[in-house]
Amino acid sequence: MSKPAIEVKNMSMMFNLNSEKVDNLKEYFIKLLKRQIHFTEFWALKDINLTVEKGDRVGILGFNGAGKSTLLKVIAGVLKPTEGTVSVSGVVAPMLELGAGFDSNYSGKENIYLYGATMGYSRKFIEKKFDEIVEFSELQNFMNVPVKNYSSGMRARLGFAIASAVEPDILILDEVLSVGDAKFRKKSEAKIMSMFDKGVTVLFVSHSVDQVLKICNKAIILDHGKIIASGEAEEICEEYNKMVSGGK
Amino acid sequence: MKYLRNFYKYRGLMYEIVRKNIKLQYRDSILGMFWTFLQPLLTTIVLVFIFGNVFGKSSSGVVNYPIYLLCGRLLYEFYSQSTKRAMRSIRNSASVIKKVYVPKYIYPISNVLSNFITFFISLIVLVCFIIFFCVTGKNPPHITAYILLSPIPILILLILAIGIGLILCTLDVFFKDIDYLYEVFCLLLFYMTPIVYKIDALKISSKLFSYVLMANPMYSITEMFRCCVLYGEMFNIHHLIYSLGFALVSLFIGLLVFYKKQDKFILHI
């Protein structure tokens, strides 16, 4: 068996919550000298162990504030874990928030190159994919319009089209399948399904159990920064439904 | 090695950001790119008028006051604009840095580089000035082979701007007050650097003050640049050693603090 796609070992992520507000430099230094700056430690994730094999499609379920997005950010390399290690093999395409890398004064066409570069792809590569991206986003007539004049649906469509065009090894999806109208949603679901055939590894966050069942073969439940259940998608979804209806 | 490979992968991003900054800077203005040299031309005319005529004495003892002033102003403008842009770059790209992994140093450095390119375009004004004064024969600048050395002070200034830019953007993430402080500092720097005046024309009584003036690396850099393009002579080797040393040290400190603190950026922006 080859190396797992994602391996998370004893990973914890801590944030400092300021217990008192220090809003100017003078106060900060005085408090620092008096050692009065206290932080409340907040462990968003605690001792996470997770191994994802290549080709696995893992759904991540959990209530708000359970640490789902933090986990995805750590795996995507945006956040550095406080403790433990995360090793990822392969090209990661994070779809955390579509269109985050857009510059609103830039036209759609220019943004395709910019966004592609943000994800680490060369101009040549994007040039090859350009027509595919434009066609998928259905924004042919808007390519020279600044993105600031786009509707949020158009933005999301363009973002999705770029992020999905790059054939990653690992796809990180954070509730992105709820964008656009029903037609586009179907299309993007179909696009992601077609990526599965190429053996892409997926991490999928959603509040919709149905979507998780449709897409994933495995699932985990996060609660207060800990993995409380992991296994086959059906079992876990059932358990999650129980948690939801039982008011926990 | 790892860093180099990572840089190689993201060189496209650096190119795109530089391109974007330049393209967007003058978008929607009618004259567009013309402003890169129209702006220094017009401001120089204003400064020449004010400091050369209204306040009198500044221009005395200078070979060619317009060129003298333009040299200093172009270099100063590049330094202040690029460091200011670099300082705010991390904050301004917060939306990207929070969502996608990118090597963060790309942002301050590409902001300095995009300013460097506009600076190069604005050098056309200097060339025009030099040609104009040579042709009309009124106070012509001494153009000699030493003009070929002029890239040296420019490169030192680039290193200095990147180094200071890295330090500033790290500080700016933690203390936004730097924004306002640096604004004031740049104004001070404008008058501390002999841009509109000549340093030996000042009557400085205090020794300490003259040391402070000399310690300013912008002084050495502008003096070297003027030696190359205006006086047509070899620059003082002490200026070269001092400014190069200063630039390299600031680059080193910049890389160090940036590297040490970059993982904390995301928690503060």
Coordinates of C-alpha atoms in Angstrom, one line a residue:
Chain A
M1 CA 0.0 0.0 0.0
S2 CA 1.4 3.4 -0.9
K3 CA 1.7 6.3 1.5
P4 CA -1.6 7.6 2.8
A5 CA -2.8 10.8 1.2
I6 CA -3.2 12.6 4.5
E7 CA -1.8 11.7 7.8
V8 CA -2.6 13.7 10.9
K9 CA -0.8 12.7 14.1
N10 CA -1.7 13.9 17.6
M11 CA -2.5 17.3 16.1
S12 CA -3.8 20.0 18.4
M13 CA -4.5 23.6 17.5
M14 CA -4.7 26.3 20.2
F15 CA -5.8 29.8 19.9
N16 CA -5.3 32.6 22.4
L17 CA -8.4 34.5 23.3
N18 CA -7.6 37.8 24.8
S19 CA -9.3 37.9 28.2
E20 CA -9.1 41.7 28.3
K21 CA -9.0 44.2 25.6
V22 CA -5.7 45.9 25.0
D23 CA -6.2 48.5 22.4
N24 CA -3.2 50.7 22.4
L25 CA 0.5 50.3 22.4
K26 CA 1.1 52.0 25.7
E27 CA -1.3 49.8 27.6
Y28 CA 0.2 46.8 25.9
F29 CA 3.7 47.6 27.1
I30 CA 2.7 48.5 30.6
K31 CA 0.7 45.3 30.9
L32 CA 3.5 43.3 29.3
L33 CA 6.0 44.6 31.8
K34 CA 3.7 43.9 34.7
R35 CA 3.0 40.5 33.1
Q36 CA -0.6 41.2 33.2
I37 CA -1.5 40.0 29.7
H38 CA -3.5 36.9 30.2
F39 CA -4.8 34.8 27.4
T40 CA -7.4 32.2 27.8
E41 CA -6.3 29.2 25.9
F42 CA -8.8 27.7 23.6
W43 CA -8.2 24.4 22.0
A44 CA -10.0 24.3 18.7
L45 CA -8.7 20.9 18.0
K46 CA -7.3 18.4 20.5
D47 CA -5.3 15.3 19.7
I48 CA -6.6 14.6 16.3
N49 CA -5.4 11.4 14.6
L50 CA -6.6 10.9 11.1
T51 CA -5.4 8.9 8.3
V52 CA -6.9 9.2 4.9
E53 CA -5.9 6.7 2.2
K54 CA -5.7 7.7 -1.4
G55 CA -9.1 7.7 -3.1
D56 CA -11.0 7.9 0.1
R57 CA -13.8 10.4 0.3
V58 CA -14.2 11.5 3.9
G59 CA -17.2 13.5 5.1
I60 CA -16.6 15.7 8.2
L61 CA -19.8 16.3 10.2
G62 CA -20.2 18.3 13.3
F63 CA -22.1 21.2 14.9
N64 CA -21.0 24.8 14.5
G65 CA -17.8 25.5 16.2
A66 CA -16.8 21.9 16.4
G67 CA -13.5 22.7 14.6
K68 CA -14.3 21.4 11.1
S69 CA -13.0 24.4 9.2
T70 CA -10.0 24.7 11.5
L71 CA -9.1 21.1 10.6
L72 CA -9.4 21.8 6.9
K73 CA -7.3 24.9 7.2
V74 CA -4.6 22.9 9.0
I75 CA -4.6 20.3 6.4
A76 CA -4.6 22.9 3.6
G77 CA -1.5 24.4 5.2
V78 CA -3.1 27.7 6.1
L79 CA -2.7 27.2 9.8
K80 CA 0.3 25.7 11.5
P81 CA -0.7 23.2 14.2
T82 CA 0.3 24.1 17.7
E83 CA 1.3 20.4 18.4
G84 CA 1.6 17.3 16.3
T85 CA 2.3 16.8 12.6
V86 CA 0.3 16.9 9.4
S87 CA 1.7 15.3 6.3
V88 CA 0.1 15.6 3.0
S89 CA 1.2 14.0 -0.2
G90 CA 0.0 15.3 -3.5
V91 CA -1.4 18.5 -4.9
V92 CA -4.1 20.0 -2.6
A93 CA -6.9 22.1 -4.0
P94 CA -8.6 23.9 -1.2
M95 CA -12.0 25.2 -1.9
L96 CA -12.6 26.8 1.4
E97 CA -14.3 29.9 0.2
L98 CA -14.7 30.3 -3.5
G99 CA -13.4 33.5 -4.9
A100 CA -11.3 34.5 -1.9
G101 CA -8.3 35.2 -4.1
F102 CA -10.1 37.5 -6.5
D103 CA -9.2 41.1 -6.9
S104 CA -12.5 43.0 -7.3
N105 CA -11.0 45.6 -9.7
Y106 CA -9.6 42.9 -12.0
S107 CA -11.7 41.5 -14.8
G108 CA -12.9 37.9 -14.8
K109 CA -10.2 36.9 -17.3
E110 CA -7.4 38.4 -15.4
N111 CA -8.7 36.9 -12.2
I112 CA -8.5 33.4 -13.7
Y113 CA -4.8 33.8 -14.0
L114 CA -4.4 35.5 -10.6
Y115 CA -6.4 32.8 -8.8
G116 CA -4.6 30.1 -10.7
A117 CA -1.2 31.6 -9.6
T118 CA -2.5 31.8 -6.0
M119 CA -3.0 28.1 -6.1
G120 CA 0.5 27.6 -7.4
Y121 CA -0.1 27.0 -11.1
S122 CA 1.9 28.5 -13.9
R123 CA 0.5 30.8 -16.5
K124 CA 1.0 28.2 -19.2
F125 CA -1.0 25.7 -17.4
I126 CA -3.9 28.1 -16.8
E127 CA -3.8 29.1 -20.5
K128 CA -4.3 25.5 -21.5
K129 CA -7.3 25.2 -19.1
F130 CA -8.7 28.7 -19.9
D131 CA -11.4 27.7 -22.3
E132 CA -12.5 24.8 -20.1
I133 CA -12.8 27.2 -17.1
V134 CA -14.8 29.8 -19.0
E135 CA -17.1 27.2 -20.5
F136 CA -17.8 25.6 -17.2
S137 CA -18.5 28.9 -15.4
E138 CA -20.9 29.9 -18.2
L139 CA -19.5 33.5 -18.0
Q140 CA -18.4 33.9 -21.6
N141 CA -20.0 37.3 -21.9
F142 CA -18.6 38.6 -18.6
M143 CA -14.9 37.8 -19.0
N144 CA -13.9 41.4 -19.5
V145 CA -16.1 42.8 -16.7
P146 CA -14.5 43.6 -13.4
V147 CA -15.3 41.0 -10.8
K148 CA -16.7 43.8 -8.5
N149 CA -19.7 43.9 -10.8
Y150 CA -20.3 40.2 -10.5
S151 CA -23.2 38.8 -8.5
S152 CA -22.1 36.5 -5.7
G153 CA -23.4 33.5 -7.6
M154 CA -21.2 34.4 -10.6
R155 CA -18.2 34.8 -8.4
A156 CA -18.8 31.4 -6.8
R157 CA -19.2 29.8 -10.2
L158 CA -16.0 31.3 -11.5
G159 CA -14.2 30.3 -8.3
F160 CA -15.5 26.8 -8.6
A161 CA -14.6 26.5 -12.3
I162 CA -11.0 27.5 -11.6
A163 CA -10.5 25.4 -8.5
S164 CA -12.0 22.3 -10.2
A165 CA -10.1 22.6 -13.4
V166 CA -6.7 21.9 -12.0
E167 CA -7.1 18.1 -11.4
P168 CA -5.8 18.0 -7.8
D169 CA -4.8 14.8 -5.9
I170 CA -6.6 16.1 -2.8
L171 CA -9.8 18.2 -2.9
I172 CA -10.9 20.1 0.2
L173 CA -14.5 21.1 0.1
D174 CA -16.0 23.4 2.7
E175 CA -19.7 23.7 2.0
V176 CA -19.0 24.8 -1.5
L177 CA -21.6 22.7 -3.1
S178 CA -24.3 25.0 -1.8
V179 CA -23.5 27.8 -4.2
G180 CA -25.3 28.9 -7.3
D181 CA -28.6 27.8 -8.6
A182 CA -29.9 24.3 -8.7
K183 CA -28.7 23.8 -12.2
F184 CA -25.1 24.8 -11.4
R185 CA -25.1 22.8 -8.2
K186 CA -26.0 19.7 -10.2
K187 CA -23.3 20.5 -12.7
S188 CA -20.7 21.0 -10.0
E189 CA -21.7 17.8 -8.2
A190 CA -21.3 16.0 -11.5
K191 CA -17.9 17.6 -12.0
I192 CA -16.7 16.4 -8.6
M193 CA -18.2 12.9 -9.2
S194 CA -16.2 12.7 -12.4
M195 CA -13.0 13.6 -10.4
F196 CA -13.7 10.6 -8.2
D197 CA -13.2 8.3 -11.1
K198 CA -9.7 9.6 -11.4
G199 CA -9.0 8.6 -7.8
V200 CA -9.0 12.0 -6.1
T201 CA -9.0 12.1 -2.4
V202 CA -11.7 14.3 -0.9
L203 CA -12.3 16.0 2.4
F204 CA -15.9 17.2 2.5
V205 CA -17.5 19.4 5.1
S206 CA -21.2 19.8 5.0
H207 CA -24.2 20.1 7.3
S208 CA -26.3 18.1 4.9
V209 CA -26.2 14.4 5.7
D210 CA -27.7 13.6 2.3
Q211 CA -24.8 15.2 0.5
V212 CA -22.3 13.4 2.6
L213 CA -24.0 10.1 1.9
K214 CA -24.0 10.9 -1.8
I215 CA -20.4 11.8 -2.0
C216 CA -18.4 10.1 0.7
N217 CA -17.5 6.6 1.6
K218 CA -16.2 7.4 5.0
A219 CA -17.1 10.0 7.6
I220 CA -16.0 11.4 10.9
I221 CA -17.9 13.4 13.5
L222 CA -16.1 16.3 15.3
D223 CA -17.3 17.7 18.5
H224 CA -15.6 20.3 20.6
G225 CA -12.3 19.7 18.8
K226 CA -12.3 15.9 19.2
I227 CA -13.1 13.2 16.8
I228 CA -15.9 11.3 18.5
A229 CA -16.7 8.8 15.8
S230 CA -15.2 7.6 12.6
G231 CA -16.0 4.9 10.2
E232 CA -18.1 4.0 7.2
A233 CA -20.3 6.9 5.9
E234 CA -23.7 5.2 6.5
E235 CA -23.0 4.3 10.1
I236 CA -21.6 7.7 11.0
C237 CA -24.4 9.6 9.3
E238 CA -26.9 7.5 11.2
E239 CA -25.2 8.4 14.4
Y240 CA -25.0 12.0 13.5
N241 CA -28.8 12.0 12.8
K242 CA -29.3 10.6 16.2
M243 CA -27.1 13.3 17.7
V244 CA -29.1 16.0 16.0
S245 CA -32.5 14.7 16.8
G246 CA -31.6 13.7 20.4
G247 CA -30.5 17.2 21.1
K248 CA -27.2 15.5 21.8
Chain B
M1 CA 16.5 23.7 -1.1
K2 CA 13.0 23.3 0.0
Y3 CA 12.5 27.0 0.0
L4 CA 13.9 27.4 -3.4
R5 CA 11.6 24.8 -4.8
N6 CA 8.7 26.4 -3.2
F7 CA 9.7 29.8 -4.5
Y8 CA 10.0 28.3 -8.0
K9 CA 6.5 26.9 -7.8
Y10 CA 5.0 30.2 -6.7
R11 CA 7.1 32.5 -9.0
G12 CA 4.0 32.7 -11.2
L13 CA 2.1 34.3 -8.3
M14 CA 4.8 36.9 -7.8
Y15 CA 4.6 37.7 -11.5
E16 CA 0.8 37.9 -11.4
I17 CA 0.8 40.3 -8.4
V18 CA 3.4 42.5 -9.9
R19 CA 1.4 42.6 -13.1
K20 CA -1.8 43.3 -11.3
N21 CA -0.4 46.1 -9.2
I22 CA 1.0 47.9 -12.3
K23 CA -2.2 47.3 -14.3
L24 CA -4.5 48.4 -11.6
Q25 CA -2.5 51.5 -10.5
Y26 CA -3.6 53.7 -13.3
R27 CA -6.7 51.8 -14.5
D28 CA -9.7 54.1 -15.0
S29 CA -7.5 57.2 -15.3
I30 CA -7.6 58.7 -18.8
L31 CA -3.9 59.1 -19.2
G32 CA -3.2 55.7 -17.7
M33 CA 0.5 54.6 -17.8
F34 CA 1.5 58.2 -18.8
W35 CA 1.1 59.1 -15.1
T36 CA 4.2 57.1 -14.2
F37 CA 6.3 59.8 -15.8
L38 CA 3.9 62.7 -15.8
Q39 CA 3.5 62.6 -12.1
P40 CA 7.3 63.0 -11.2
L41 CA 7.6 65.5 -14.0
L42 CA 4.9 67.8 -12.6
T43 CA 5.9 67.4 -9.0
T44 CA 9.5 68.2 -9.8
I45 CA 8.4 71.3 -11.6
V46 CA 6.5 72.3 -8.5
L47 CA 9.5 71.6 -6.2
V48 CA 11.9 73.4 -8.5
F49 CA 9.6 76.4 -8.5
I50 CA 9.1 76.4 -4.8
F51 CA 12.6 75.6 -3.5
G52 CA 14.5 77.1 -6.5
N53 CA 12.7 80.4 -6.8
V54 CA 10.3 81.1 -3.9
F55 CA 12.6 80.1 -1.1
G56 CA 15.6 81.2 -3.0
K57 CA 18.9 79.8 -1.8
S58 CA 18.4 76.0 -2.3
S59 CA 19.5 76.0 -5.9
S60 CA 22.8 77.9 -5.3
G61 CA 25.9 75.9 -5.8
V62 CA 24.2 73.1 -7.7
V63 CA 25.2 72.2 -11.2
N64 CA 21.8 71.7 -12.5
Y65 CA 19.0 72.1 -9.9
P66 CA 16.1 70.4 -11.8
I67 CA 18.2 67.2 -12.4
Y68 CA 19.6 67.3 -9.0
L69 CA 16.2 67.5 -7.5
L70 CA 14.7 64.9 -9.8
C71 CA 17.4 62.3 -9.0
G72 CA 16.7 62.6 -5.3
R73 CA 13.0 62.7 -5.7
L74 CA 12.7 59.6 -7.9
L75 CA 14.8 57.5 -5.6
Y76 CA 13.0 58.8 -2.5
E77 CA 9.6 58.2 -4.1
F78 CA 10.5 54.7 -5.0
Y79 CA 11.7 54.0 -1.5
S80 CA 8.7 55.5 0.3
Q81 CA 6.1 54.1 -2.0
S82 CA 7.4 50.6 -2.1
T83 CA 8.0 50.3 1.6
K84 CA 4.5 51.7 2.3
R85 CA 2.9 49.3 -0.1
A86 CA 4.9 46.4 1.3
M87 CA 4.0 47.3 4.8
R88 CA 0.3 47.0 4.1
S89 CA 0.6 44.1 1.7
I90 CA 0.0 41.3 4.3
R91 CA -3.1 43.0 5.7
N92 CA -4.5 43.7 2.3
S93 CA -4.2 40.1 1.2
A94 CA -5.7 38.8 4.4
S95 CA -8.6 37.2 2.5
V96 CA -6.2 35.1 0.5
I97 CA -3.8 34.2 3.3
K98 CA -6.6 33.0 5.5
K99 CA -8.0 30.7 2.9
V100 CA -5.2 29.3 0.8
Y101 CA -1.6 28.3 1.5
V102 CA 0.8 30.7 -0.2
P103 CA 4.3 31.7 0.8
K104 CA 3.6 35.0 2.5
Y105 CA 6.9 36.7 1.6
I106 CA 5.5 36.8 -1.9
Y107 CA 3.3 39.8 -1.0
P108 CA 5.8 42.3 0.4
I109 CA 8.4 41.4 -2.1
S110 CA 6.1 41.6 -5.2
N111 CA 4.8 45.0 -4.0
V112 CA 8.3 46.3 -3.8
L113 CA 9.0 44.9 -7.3
S114 CA 6.0 46.4 -8.9
N115 CA 7.0 49.8 -7.6
F116 CA 10.5 49.1 -8.9
I117 CA 9.1 48.6 -12.4
T118 CA 7.1 51.9 -12.3
F119 CA 10.3 53.5 -10.9
F120 CA 12.1 52.3 -14.0
I121 CA 9.5 53.7 -16.3
S122 CA 9.7 57.0 -14.4
L123 CA 13.4 57.1 -15.1
I124 CA 12.4 58.1 -18.6
V125 CA 11.7 61.6 -17.2
L126 CA 15.3 61.8 -16.0
V127 CA 16.6 60.7 -19.4
C128 CA 14.4 63.4 -21.0
F129 CA 15.7 66.0 -18.6
I130 CA 19.3 65.1 -19.3
I131 CA 18.7 65.2 -23.1
F132 CA 16.9 68.5 -22.8
F133 CA 19.7 70.2 -20.8
C134 CA 22.4 68.7 -23.0
V135 CA 20.7 69.9 -26.2
T136 CA 19.9 73.4 -25.0
G137 CA 23.4 73.6 -23.5
K138 CA 22.2 75.5 -20.5
N139 CA 23.9 74.0 -17.4
P140 CA 24.4 70.7 -19.1
P141 CA 25.1 67.7 -16.7
H142 CA 28.5 66.1 -17.0
I143 CA 27.7 62.9 -18.7
T144 CA 30.7 60.5 -18.6
A145 CA 31.2 56.8 -18.7
Y146 CA 30.4 56.8 -15.0
I147 CA 26.7 56.8 -15.9
L148 CA 27.1 53.1 -16.5
L149 CA 27.7 52.7 -12.7
S150 CA 24.2 54.2 -11.9
P151 CA 22.6 50.7 -11.6
I152 CA 24.7 50.1 -8.4
P153 CA 22.9 52.7 -6.2
I154 CA 19.6 51.6 -7.6
L155 CA 20.2 48.0 -6.8
I156 CA 21.3 48.9 -3.3
L157 CA 18.1 50.9 -2.9
L158 CA 16.1 47.8 -4.0
I159 CA 17.7 45.6 -1.4
L160 CA 17.1 48.2 1.2
A161 CA 13.5 48.6 0.2
I162 CA 12.9 44.8 0.4
G163 CA 14.6 44.5 3.7
I164 CA 12.7 47.5 5.3
G165 CA 9.5 46.3 3.6
L166 CA 9.8 42.9 5.3
I167 CA 10.4 44.4 8.7
L168 CA 7.5 46.9 8.3
C169 CA 5.0 44.4 7.2
T170 CA 5.8 42.1 10.0
L171 CA 5.4 44.9 12.5
D172 CA 2.2 46.1 10.8
V173 CA 0.5 42.8 11.4
F174 CA 0.9 43.2 15.1
F175 CA 0.7 46.9 15.5
K176 CA -1.4 48.8 13.0
D177 CA 0.0 52.0 14.5
I178 CA 3.1 51.6 12.4
D179 CA 1.0 52.7 9.4
Y180 CA 0.6 56.2 10.9
L181 CA 4.1 56.4 12.4
Y182 CA 5.8 55.4 9.2
E183 CA 3.8 58.1 7.3
V184 CA 5.4 60.7 9.6
F185 CA 8.8 59.0 9.4
C186 CA 8.7 59.3 5.6
L187 CA 8.0 63.0 5.7
L188 CA 11.0 63.4 8.1
L189 CA 13.1 61.3 5.7
F190 CA 12.2 63.5 2.8
Y191 CA 13.7 66.5 4.6
M192 CA 16.5 64.6 6.2
T193 CA 17.7 63.4 2.8
P194 CA 19.3 66.1 0.6
I195 CA 16.6 66.1 -2.0
V196 CA 15.7 69.7 -2.3
Y197 CA 18.9 71.1 -0.8
K198 CA 22.6 70.4 -0.9
I199 CA 24.1 69.1 2.3
D200 CA 27.1 71.4 2.4
A201 CA 24.8 74.4 1.9
L202 CA 23.4 73.8 5.3
K203 CA 24.9 75.6 8.2
I204 CA 25.0 72.9 10.8
S205 CA 26.4 73.9 14.1
S206 CA 25.9 70.7 16.0
K207 CA 28.2 67.8 15.2
L208 CA 25.6 65.3 16.3
F209 CA 23.1 66.5 13.8
S210 CA 25.5 66.3 10.9
Y211 CA 26.3 62.7 11.9
V212 CA 22.6 61.9 11.9
L213 CA 22.3 63.3 8.4
M214 CA 25.3 61.3 7.2
A215 CA 24.0 58.1 8.8
N216 CA 21.0 58.2 6.6
P217 CA 21.5 55.5 4.0
M218 CA 19.3 57.4 1.6
Y219 CA 21.9 60.2 1.7
S220 CA 24.7 57.9 0.5
I221 CA 22.5 56.3 -2.1
T222 CA 21.2 59.6 -3.7
E223 CA 24.8 61.0 -3.6
M224 CA 26.1 58.0 -5.4
F225 CA 23.3 58.2 -8.0
R226 CA 24.0 61.9 -8.6
C227 CA 27.7 61.3 -9.0
C228 CA 26.9 58.8 -11.8
V229 CA 24.3 60.8 -13.7
L230 CA 24.9 64.4 -12.8
Y231 CA 28.5 65.1 -11.8
G232 CA 29.9 62.4 -14.0
E233 CA 32.5 61.3 -11.5
M234 CA 33.3 58.2 -9.5
F235 CA 31.3 58.0 -6.3
N236 CA 32.8 58.0 -2.8
I237 CA 33.7 54.4 -2.0
H238 CA 32.7 54.9 1.7
H239 CA 29.1 55.7 0.5
L240 CA 29.1 52.4 -1.4
I241 CA 30.3 50.3 1.6
Y242 CA 28.1 52.0 4.1
S243 CA 24.8 51.9 2.1
L244 CA 25.4 48.3 0.8
G245 CA 26.2 47.2 4.4
F246 CA 23.1 48.9 5.7
A247 CA 20.9 47.4 3.0
L248 CA 22.2 43.9 3.5
V249 CA 21.8 44.1 7.3
S250 CA 18.3 45.3 6.9
L251 CA 17.5 42.6 4.4
F252 CA 18.9 40.0 6.8
I253 CA 16.9 41.4 9.8
G254 CA 13.8 41.6 7.6
L255 CA 14.1 38.0 6.5
L256 CA 14.7 36.9 10.0
V257 CA 11.8 38.6 11.7
F258 CA 9.5 37.7 8.9
Y259 CA 10.5 34.0 9.0
K260 CA 10.1 33.9 12.8
K261 CA 6.7 35.5 12.9
Q262 CA 5.0 34.4 9.7
D263 CA 3.1 31.5 11.2
K264 CA 1.5 34.0 13.7
F265 CA 0.2 36.4 11.0
I266 CA -3.0 34.5 10.4
L267 CA -4.0 34.9 14.0
H268 CA -3.8 38.7 13.9
I269 CA -5.1 39.7 10.4

